[in-house]
Amino acid sequence: MKTIELDDDLYFFIASQTRHIGESASDILRRLLEQPASARVPATVEPAVQAQPVAPADAMGLQELLDSGALQQEEKSINRFMLVLSTLYRDNPESFTQATEIKGRKRVYFSQDPEALRASGSTTKPKQVPDTPFWVITNTSRKQNMVAQLMASMGYNEDLTARVCGAV
């Protein structure tokens, strides 16, 4: 297997085309390029560019989101909250599943079933996190805390977590 270096925008495009948890970048590209799974480049073909190791993509999406000013342009905290959650999911869908473990004393905060959220309180106002199979309660003042817990469980460092929470 070869490693290639991609610009951030291409990486995010490929990640946004994920159809199911665990789908590899190779599978996504094959689907997008309409290549059968058995299509392989002959071993005699030399790559045009020397392959470089890809840096871990743990925070590229969040960093780009912070640097772009998109969060600051959103007037409503709920929109900033949802933008951060969808970015976290896009960056690492497998780790985002840990969100379902984040709960309050009486409320469930994340679920793939909006009815589970409605059942955990009378005014939860569940909304689907954009471009994900997950729902989140939105009638809470604990949005920053929820993001901090999720980012910690996903392995993000404290400095980035603090910056993201400050922007929410």
PDB file of C-alpha atoms in Angstrom:
ATOM      1  CA  MET A   1       0.000   0.000   0.000  1.00  0.00           C
ATOM      2  CA  LYS A   2       1.319   3.460  -0.922  1.00  0.00           C
ATOM      3  CA  THR A   3       0.965   6.690   1.037  1.00  0.00           C
ATOM      4  CA  ILE A   4       0.172   9.930  -0.754  1.00  0.00           C
ATOM      5  CA  GLU A   5       0.076  13.531   0.407  1.00  0.00           C
ATOM      6  CA  LEU A   6      -3.178  15.425  -0.155  1.00  0.00           C
ATOM      7  CA  ASP A   7      -4.112  19.064   0.190  1.00  0.00           C
ATOM      8  CA  ASP A   8      -6.501  19.685   3.077  1.00  0.00           C
ATOM      9  CA  ASP A   9      -9.400  20.538   0.788  1.00  0.00           C
ATOM     10  CA  LEU A  10      -9.076  17.220  -1.062  1.00  0.00           C
ATOM     11  CA  TYR A  11      -8.836  15.300   2.189  1.00  0.00           C
ATOM     12  CA  PHE A  12     -12.019  16.949   3.489  1.00  0.00           C
ATOM     13  CA  PHE A  13     -13.821  16.277   0.221  1.00  0.00           C
ATOM     14  CA  ILE A  14     -12.919  12.580   0.342  1.00  0.00           C
ATOM     15  CA  ALA A  15     -13.901  12.370   4.030  1.00  0.00           C
ATOM     16  CA  SER A  16     -17.221  14.066   3.298  1.00  0.00           C
ATOM     17  CA  GLN A  17     -18.057  11.344   0.778  1.00  0.00           C
ATOM     18  CA  THR A  18     -18.050   8.607   3.438  1.00  0.00           C
ATOM     19  CA  ARG A  19     -21.192   6.492   3.212  1.00  0.00           C
ATOM     20  CA  HIS A  20     -20.687   4.258   6.231  1.00  0.00           C
ATOM     21  CA  ILE A  21     -18.488   4.035   9.287  1.00  0.00           C
ATOM     22  CA  GLY A  22     -15.237   2.292   8.519  1.00  0.00           C
ATOM     23  CA  GLU A  23     -15.241   2.996   4.780  1.00  0.00           C
ATOM     24  CA  SER A  24     -11.622   3.440   3.728  1.00  0.00           C
ATOM     25  CA  ALA A  25     -10.303   6.321   1.642  1.00  0.00           C
ATOM     26  CA  SER A  26      -9.422   3.795  -1.070  1.00  0.00           C
ATOM     27  CA  ASP A  27     -12.997   2.483  -1.144  1.00  0.00           C
ATOM     28  CA  ILE A  28     -14.362   6.036  -1.334  1.00  0.00           C
ATOM     29  CA  LEU A  29     -12.040   6.940  -4.202  1.00  0.00           C
ATOM     30  CA  ARG A  30     -12.838   3.725  -6.085  1.00  0.00           C
ATOM     31  CA  ARG A  31     -16.540   4.480  -5.764  1.00  0.00           C
ATOM     32  CA  LEU A  32     -16.116   8.105  -6.853  1.00  0.00           C
ATOM     33  CA  LEU A  33     -13.888   7.149  -9.764  1.00  0.00           C
ATOM     34  CA  GLU A  34     -16.208   4.251 -10.626  1.00  0.00           C
ATOM     35  CA  GLN A  35     -13.358   1.762 -10.402  1.00  0.00           C
ATOM     36  CA  PRO A  36     -14.041  -1.862  -9.496  1.00  0.00           C
ATOM     37  CA  ALA A  37     -12.538  -3.120  -6.262  1.00  0.00           C
ATOM     38  CA  SER A  38     -10.251  -5.426  -8.238  1.00  0.00           C
ATOM     39  CA  ALA A  39      -8.787  -2.589 -10.363  1.00  0.00           C
ATOM     40  CA  ARG A  40      -5.145  -2.212  -9.469  1.00  0.00           C
ATOM     41  CA  VAL A  41      -2.325  -0.229 -11.023  1.00  0.00           C
ATOM     42  CA  PRO A  42       0.249  -2.561 -12.582  1.00  0.00           C
ATOM     43  CA  ALA A  43       3.346  -2.973 -10.421  1.00  0.00           C
ATOM     44  CA  THR A  44       5.580  -1.753 -13.263  1.00  0.00           C
ATOM     45  CA  VAL A  45       4.098   1.749 -13.166  1.00  0.00           C
ATOM     46  CA  GLU A  46       6.280   4.172 -11.201  1.00  0.00           C
ATOM     47  CA  PRO A  47       4.603   6.961  -9.246  1.00  0.00           C
ATOM     48  CA  ALA A  48       5.054  10.388 -10.809  1.00  0.00           C
ATOM     49  CA  VAL A  49       5.696  11.992  -7.423  1.00  0.00           C
ATOM     50  CA  GLN A  50       7.685  10.657  -4.505  1.00  0.00           C
ATOM     51  CA  ALA A  51       5.149   9.638  -1.870  1.00  0.00           C
ATOM     52  CA  GLN A  52       5.471  11.386   1.485  1.00  0.00           C
ATOM     53  CA  PRO A  53       3.962  10.186   4.751  1.00  0.00           C
ATOM     54  CA  VAL A  54       0.661  11.831   5.530  1.00  0.00           C
ATOM     55  CA  ALA A  55       0.507  13.764   8.783  1.00  0.00           C
ATOM     56  CA  PRO A  56      -2.187  12.562  11.160  1.00  0.00           C
ATOM     57  CA  ALA A  57      -5.474  14.279  10.355  1.00  0.00           C
ATOM     58  CA  ASP A  58      -6.537  14.466  13.994  1.00  0.00           C
ATOM     59  CA  ALA A  59      -7.228  18.196  14.076  1.00  0.00           C
ATOM     60  CA  MET A  60      -6.923  19.484  10.523  1.00  0.00           C
ATOM     61  CA  GLY A  61     -10.637  19.974  10.055  1.00  0.00           C
ATOM     62  CA  LEU A  62     -11.092  21.765  13.347  1.00  0.00           C
ATOM     63  CA  GLN A  63      -8.007  23.890  12.817  1.00  0.00           C
ATOM     64  CA  GLU A  64      -9.236  24.874   9.369  1.00  0.00           C
ATOM     65  CA  LEU A  65     -12.656  25.682  10.819  1.00  0.00           C
ATOM     66  CA  LEU A  66     -11.085  27.911  13.485  1.00  0.00           C
ATOM     67  CA  ASP A  67      -8.770  29.613  10.997  1.00  0.00           C
ATOM     68  CA  SER A  68     -11.507  30.216   8.422  1.00  0.00           C
ATOM     69  CA  GLY A  69     -13.527  32.470  10.699  1.00  0.00           C
ATOM     70  CA  ALA A  70     -16.703  30.500   9.908  1.00  0.00           C
ATOM     71  CA  LEU A  71     -17.447  29.988  13.595  1.00  0.00           C
ATOM     72  CA  GLN A  72     -17.067  33.674  14.363  1.00  0.00           C
ATOM     73  CA  GLN A  73     -19.431  34.563  11.506  1.00  0.00           C
ATOM     74  CA  GLU A  74     -22.236  32.459  12.984  1.00  0.00           C
ATOM     75  CA  GLU A  75     -24.400  34.629  15.228  1.00  0.00           C
ATOM     76  CA  LYS A  76     -26.222  31.775  16.989  1.00  0.00           C
ATOM     77  CA  SER A  77     -24.444  29.447  19.387  1.00  0.00           C
ATOM     78  CA  ILE A  78     -26.545  26.513  18.174  1.00  0.00           C
ATOM     79  CA  ASN A  79     -25.175  26.973  14.646  1.00  0.00           C
ATOM     80  CA  ARG A  80     -21.594  27.120  15.944  1.00  0.00           C
ATOM     81  CA  PHE A  81     -22.266  24.035  18.063  1.00  0.00           C
ATOM     82  CA  MET A  82     -23.643  22.066  15.109  1.00  0.00           C
ATOM     83  CA  LEU A  83     -20.792  23.186  12.845  1.00  0.00           C
ATOM     84  CA  VAL A  84     -18.224  21.943  15.366  1.00  0.00           C
ATOM     85  CA  LEU A  85     -20.037  18.617  15.825  1.00  0.00           C
ATOM     86  CA  SER A  86     -20.309  17.960  12.090  1.00  0.00           C
ATOM     87  CA  THR A  87     -16.591  18.792  11.696  1.00  0.00           C
ATOM     88  CA  LEU A  88     -15.671  16.394  14.502  1.00  0.00           C
ATOM     89  CA  TYR A  89     -17.709  13.663  12.828  1.00  0.00           C
ATOM     90  CA  ARG A  90     -16.191  14.339   9.405  1.00  0.00           C
ATOM     91  CA  ASP A  91     -12.679  14.217  10.862  1.00  0.00           C
ATOM     92  CA  ASN A  92     -13.185  10.907  12.648  1.00  0.00           C
ATOM     93  CA  PRO A  93     -16.553   9.150  12.303  1.00  0.00           C
ATOM     94  CA  GLU A  94     -15.385   6.090  14.243  1.00  0.00           C
ATOM     95  CA  SER A  95     -14.345   8.069  17.326  1.00  0.00           C
ATOM     96  CA  PHE A  96     -17.437  10.261  17.146  1.00  0.00           C
ATOM     97  CA  THR A  97     -19.542   7.227  18.099  1.00  0.00           C
ATOM     98  CA  GLN A  98     -18.217   7.752  21.645  1.00  0.00           C
ATOM     99  CA  ALA A  99     -20.553  10.752  21.826  1.00  0.00           C
ATOM    100  CA  THR A 100     -23.367   8.376  22.801  1.00  0.00           C
ATOM    101  CA  GLU A 101     -21.526   7.755  26.087  1.00  0.00           C
ATOM    102  CA  ILE A 102     -21.775  11.430  27.090  1.00  0.00           C
ATOM    103  CA  LYS A 103     -24.736  11.890  29.386  1.00  0.00           C
ATOM    104  CA  GLY A 104     -25.979  14.291  32.023  1.00  0.00           C
ATOM    105  CA  ARG A 105     -27.529  13.366  35.355  1.00  0.00           C
ATOM    106  CA  LYS A 106     -30.916  12.774  33.751  1.00  0.00           C
ATOM    107  CA  ARG A 107     -30.431  13.415  30.049  1.00  0.00           C
ATOM    108  CA  VAL A 108     -28.936  11.572  27.142  1.00  0.00           C
ATOM    109  CA  TYR A 109     -27.053  14.105  24.998  1.00  0.00           C
ATOM    110  CA  PHE A 110     -26.303  12.173  21.782  1.00  0.00           C
ATOM    111  CA  SER A 111     -28.068   9.325  20.035  1.00  0.00           C
ATOM    112  CA  GLN A 112     -28.750   7.898  16.608  1.00  0.00           C
ATOM    113  CA  ASP A 113     -32.415   7.820  17.604  1.00  0.00           C
ATOM    114  CA  PRO A 114     -34.120  11.174  18.267  1.00  0.00           C
ATOM    115  CA  GLU A 115     -36.812   9.425  20.315  1.00  0.00           C
ATOM    116  CA  ALA A 116     -34.196   8.329  22.848  1.00  0.00           C
ATOM    117  CA  LEU A 117     -33.301  11.994  23.329  1.00  0.00           C
ATOM    118  CA  ARG A 118     -36.933  13.079  23.641  1.00  0.00           C
ATOM    119  CA  ALA A 119     -37.514  10.356  26.237  1.00  0.00           C
ATOM    120  CA  SER A 120     -34.687  11.680  28.431  1.00  0.00           C
ATOM    121  CA  GLY A 121     -36.346  15.040  29.102  1.00  0.00           C
ATOM    122  CA  SER A 122     -39.380  17.158  28.366  1.00  0.00           C
ATOM    123  CA  THR A 123     -37.692  19.975  26.414  1.00  0.00           C
ATOM    124  CA  THR A 124     -34.635  18.434  24.767  1.00  0.00           C
ATOM    125  CA  LYS A 125     -35.294  19.765  21.223  1.00  0.00           C
ATOM    126  CA  PRO A 126     -33.218  17.129  19.404  1.00  0.00           C
ATOM    127  CA  LYS A 127     -31.633  18.129  16.098  1.00  0.00           C
ATOM    128  CA  GLN A 128     -29.686  15.992  13.681  1.00  0.00           C
ATOM    129  CA  VAL A 129     -26.003  16.837  13.472  1.00  0.00           C
ATOM    130  CA  PRO A 130     -25.552  17.865   9.806  1.00  0.00           C
ATOM    131  CA  ASP A 131     -24.229  15.139   7.517  1.00  0.00           C
ATOM    132  CA  THR A 132     -24.169  12.516  10.283  1.00  0.00           C
ATOM    133  CA  PRO A 133     -26.471   9.776  11.570  1.00  0.00           C
ATOM    134  CA  PHE A 134     -26.367  11.367  15.046  1.00  0.00           C
ATOM    135  CA  TRP A 135     -28.838  13.552  16.905  1.00  0.00           C
ATOM    136  CA  VAL A 136     -28.031  15.890  19.781  1.00  0.00           C
ATOM    137  CA  ILE A 137     -30.123  17.739  22.340  1.00  0.00           C
ATOM    138  CA  THR A 138     -30.021  21.473  21.740  1.00  0.00           C
ATOM    139  CA  ASN A 139     -32.012  22.894  24.633  1.00  0.00           C
ATOM    140  CA  THR A 140     -29.101  23.019  27.046  1.00  0.00           C
ATOM    141  CA  SER A 141     -26.554  25.520  28.290  1.00  0.00           C
ATOM    142  CA  ARG A 142     -23.945  22.738  28.429  1.00  0.00           C
ATOM    143  CA  LYS A 143     -22.929  22.864  24.757  1.00  0.00           C
ATOM    144  CA  GLN A 144     -19.304  23.781  25.498  1.00  0.00           C
ATOM    145  CA  ASN A 145     -19.088  21.060  28.131  1.00  0.00           C
ATOM    146  CA  MET A 146     -20.517  18.509  25.709  1.00  0.00           C
ATOM    147  CA  VAL A 147     -17.970  19.496  23.032  1.00  0.00           C
ATOM    148  CA  ALA A 148     -15.128  19.351  25.582  1.00  0.00           C
ATOM    149  CA  GLN A 149     -16.140  15.865  26.751  1.00  0.00           C
ATOM    150  CA  LEU A 150     -16.500  14.623  23.183  1.00  0.00           C
ATOM    151  CA  MET A 151     -13.159  16.047  22.063  1.00  0.00           C
ATOM    152  CA  ALA A 152     -11.414  14.549  25.107  1.00  0.00           C
ATOM    153  CA  SER A 153     -12.912  11.132  24.397  1.00  0.00           C
ATOM    154  CA  MET A 154     -11.816  11.460  20.751  1.00  0.00           C
ATOM    155  CA  GLY A 155      -8.224  12.198  21.830  1.00  0.00           C
ATOM    156  CA  TYR A 156      -7.916  15.894  20.955  1.00  0.00           C
ATOM    157  CA  ASN A 157      -5.414  17.901  22.973  1.00  0.00           C
ATOM    158  CA  GLU A 158      -6.514  20.341  25.682  1.00  0.00           C
ATOM    159  CA  ASP A 159      -5.313  23.479  23.884  1.00  0.00           C
ATOM    160  CA  LEU A 160      -7.335  22.799  20.743  1.00  0.00           C
ATOM    161  CA  THR A 161     -10.320  21.744  22.847  1.00  0.00           C
ATOM    162  CA  ALA A 162     -10.180  25.029  24.775  1.00  0.00           C
ATOM    163  CA  ARG A 163      -9.989  27.055  21.545  1.00  0.00           C
ATOM    164  CA  VAL A 164     -12.930  25.212  19.998  1.00  0.00           C
ATOM    165  CA  CYS A 165     -15.030  25.479  23.168  1.00  0.00           C
ATOM    166  CA  GLY A 166     -14.243  29.189  23.387  1.00  0.00           C
ATOM    167  CA  ALA A 167     -15.515  29.629  19.835  1.00  0.00           C
ATOM    168  CA  VAL A 168     -18.764  27.742  20.483  1.00  0.00           C
TER     169      VAL A 168
END
